Short mmCIF file of C-alpha atoms in Angstrom, two decimals:
data_model
loop_
_atom_site.label_atom_id
_atom_site.label_comp_id
_atom_site.label_asym_id
_atom_site.label_seq_id
_atom_site.Cartn_x
_atom_site.Cartn_y
_atom_site.Cartn_z
CA MET X 1 74.03 18.57 -117.20
CA LYS X 2 71.91 15.64 -118.82
CA PRO X 3 69.29 16.91 -121.29
CA VAL X 4 65.96 17.73 -120.27
CA ARG X 5 63.61 14.92 -121.78
CA ILE X 6 60.57 16.37 -123.30
CA LEU X 7 57.44 14.85 -125.02
CA PHE X 8 55.02 16.91 -127.05
CA VAL X 9 51.52 15.32 -127.35
CA CYS X 10 48.77 15.81 -129.54
CA LEU X 11 45.74 13.47 -130.43
CA GLY X 12 47.27 11.64 -133.37
CA ASN X 13 50.86 12.55 -133.56
CA ILE X 14 50.37 13.87 -137.08
CA CYS X 15 50.08 17.49 -137.07
CA ARG X 16 51.00 19.53 -134.13
CA SER X 17 53.28 17.41 -131.91
CA PRO X 18 55.73 16.34 -134.58
CA LEU X 19 55.68 20.00 -135.57
CA ALA X 20 56.79 20.71 -131.82
CA GLU X 21 59.44 18.19 -132.09
CA GLY X 22 60.91 19.35 -134.96
CA ILE X 23 61.07 22.85 -133.88
CA LEU X 24 62.45 22.20 -130.59
CA ARG X 25 64.88 19.90 -132.12
CA HIS X 26 66.21 22.80 -134.24
CA VAL X 27 65.89 25.69 -132.04
CA ALA X 28 67.58 23.89 -128.98
CA GLY X 29 69.99 22.51 -130.79
CA ASP X 30 72.56 19.63 -129.19
CA GLY X 31 72.99 19.11 -125.29
CA LEU X 32 69.65 21.01 -123.74
CA VAL X 33 66.76 18.74 -124.49
CA ASP X 34 66.01 15.19 -125.46
CA VAL X 35 62.94 15.66 -127.57
CA ASP X 36 60.12 13.09 -128.71
CA SER X 37 56.46 13.42 -129.56
CA ALA X 38 53.59 11.04 -129.28
CA GLY X 39 49.45 10.89 -129.54
CA THR X 40 47.02 9.90 -127.11
CA GLY X 41 45.38 7.89 -129.93
CA GLY X 42 47.09 5.11 -132.03
CA TRP X 43 45.32 5.72 -135.49
CA HIS X 44 48.61 6.52 -137.31
CA ILE X 45 51.21 4.28 -135.44
CA GLY X 46 54.47 4.15 -137.56
CA ASP X 47 53.26 6.71 -140.11
CA PRO X 48 55.07 10.12 -141.12
CA PRO X 49 53.55 13.59 -140.06
CA ASP X 50 51.08 15.05 -142.40
CA ARG X 51 52.31 16.27 -145.34
CA ARG X 52 50.93 20.01 -144.35
CA SER X 53 52.83 19.85 -141.28
CA ILE X 54 56.02 18.32 -142.94
CA ALA X 55 55.66 21.04 -145.55
CA VAL X 56 55.35 23.93 -143.18
CA ALA X 57 58.33 22.65 -141.33
CA ARG X 58 60.31 23.07 -144.70
CA LYS X 59 59.27 26.03 -145.46
CA HIS X 60 61.14 27.42 -141.97
CA GLY X 61 64.30 24.89 -142.80
CA ILE X 62 63.13 21.99 -140.75
CA ASP X 63 63.03 18.49 -141.70
CA ILE X 64 60.39 16.09 -140.11
CA ALA X 65 59.87 13.99 -142.84
CA ARG X 66 61.78 10.84 -141.07
CA GLN X 67 59.75 11.27 -137.92
CA ARG X 68 57.07 8.47 -137.09
CA CYS X 69 54.02 8.54 -135.22
CA ARG X 70 53.61 6.74 -132.04
CA LYS X 71 51.31 6.12 -129.01
CA VAL X 72 51.90 7.76 -125.71
CA HIS X 73 52.89 4.71 -123.33
CA ALA X 74 53.17 4.12 -119.46
CA GLY X 75 56.75 4.09 -119.64
CA ASP X 76 56.80 7.76 -120.67
CA PHE X 77 55.57 8.91 -117.53
CA GLU X 78 58.44 7.82 -115.47
CA ALA X 79 61.45 8.60 -118.68
CA ILE X 80 60.07 11.90 -119.33
CA ASP X 81 61.02 14.87 -117.68
CA LEU X 82 58.02 17.52 -119.13
CA ILE X 83 55.36 16.41 -121.15
CA PHE X 84 53.41 18.96 -123.15
CA ALA X 85 49.88 18.39 -124.27
CA MET X 86 48.93 20.68 -127.05
CA ASP X 87 45.14 21.51 -125.72
CA ALA X 88 43.03 20.73 -122.69
CA SER X 89 41.59 17.97 -124.13
CA ASN X 90 44.68 15.70 -124.48
CA LEU X 91 45.89 17.08 -120.97
CA ALA X 92 42.81 15.47 -119.33
CA THR X 93 43.69 12.17 -121.53
CA LEU X 94 47.25 11.96 -120.01
CA ARG X 95 46.24 13.07 -116.70
CA ALA X 96 43.99 10.19 -116.66
CA MET X 97 46.60 7.65 -117.88
CA ALA X 98 49.61 9.15 -115.80
CA PRO X 99 50.09 7.55 -112.25
CA LEU X 100 49.93 10.11 -109.59
CA ASP X 101 53.99 10.32 -108.74
CA ALA X 102 53.83 12.17 -112.66
CA GLN X 103 51.11 14.25 -112.57
CA HIS X 104 53.74 17.00 -112.24
CA LYS X 105 55.52 16.58 -115.12
CA LEU X 106 51.92 17.22 -117.49
CA HIS X 107 51.73 20.48 -118.24
CA LEU X 108 49.28 22.31 -121.36
CA PHE X 109 52.15 23.90 -123.42
CA LEU X 110 51.53 27.44 -123.92
CA GLU X 111 50.60 27.82 -120.26
CA TYR X 112 53.87 26.58 -119.35
CA THR X 113 55.72 28.66 -121.82
CA GLN X 114 53.73 31.80 -121.99
CA GLY X 115 51.55 31.69 -118.97
CA ILE X 116 48.14 31.65 -121.01
CA ILE X 117 45.69 28.91 -120.78
CA ILE X 118 45.14 28.71 -124.67
CA ASN X 119 45.18 25.25 -126.74
CA VAL X 120 47.33 25.05 -129.87
CA PRO X 121 44.63 24.51 -132.39
CA ASP X 122 44.62 21.34 -134.28
CA PRO X 123 45.30 22.53 -137.96
CA TYR X 124 44.07 19.01 -139.34
CA TYR X 125 40.76 20.56 -140.92
CA GLU X 126 42.38 23.55 -142.16
CA GLY X 127 44.71 24.76 -145.18
CA PRO X 128 48.19 25.91 -145.26
CA GLU X 129 47.31 29.16 -143.07
CA GLY X 130 46.19 26.80 -140.45
CA PHE X 131 49.47 25.08 -140.03
CA GLU X 132 51.58 28.71 -140.51
CA THR X 133 49.66 29.93 -137.53
CA VAL X 134 50.50 26.49 -135.71
CA TYR X 135 53.98 26.74 -136.74
CA ASN X 136 53.99 30.39 -135.25
CA MET X 137 52.59 29.32 -132.16
CA LEU X 138 54.74 26.51 -131.58
CA PHE X 139 57.89 28.16 -132.52
CA GLU X 140 57.39 31.25 -129.99
CA GLY X 141 56.43 28.62 -127.42
CA CYS X 142 59.78 26.60 -128.17
CA MET X 143 61.68 29.87 -127.86
CA LEU X 144 60.43 30.77 -124.69
CA LEU X 145 60.79 27.19 -123.47
CA ILE X 146 64.57 27.13 -124.25
CA GLY X 147 64.81 30.36 -122.24
CA ARG X 148 62.80 28.64 -119.26
CA LEU X 149 65.27 25.69 -119.43
CA GLU X 150 68.38 27.73 -119.65
CA GLU X 151 67.60 29.49 -116.47
CA ARG X 152 67.20 25.80 -114.63
CA SER X 153 70.66 24.82 -115.86
#
C-alpha cells in the first residue's frame, strides 16, 4: 500500500506545523506516511523552523533543523490525501483556498485525531514551556493518527 500523503498547516510554517511534521515522520517510520508541512502565509519561505521548535524537537530526539518553510500552494489540494490545520483560523483559510473536490481532505488536527474541537495554540509569543506544551499535544495527536492510519490499511 502506498503511503498516506499528509500536510500539516499553520500560519507561518515555523512553529507548529514543522514540529508536527518532524514528530510524525519520527514516530511513523518508513512506509506509512509521506509527510510535509506548510504555512498559509508566506513570510518565512525558505527559512528553517523557529529555533524553539528545533530545540524542543531535539530535546525529544527529533531533528527538524533541515526543514524549510514553504507556503501552501494550489497543487497541494490535489497531491495530498489529508491536510491538517493546527487551528480554526488556518482551517478557514484552507477551506477558502481549496477547490470543492478537495474540501473532504481538510481537517482540524486535534478534532480528527482526538475527536475534540480544539486548536493547537501558537507558541510563537511563549517561552520554552509553550513549545513543550505544543510538542506534547502534537505527539499525542500523531500517535492517535498513526493508529487511525494503521486501521485503514
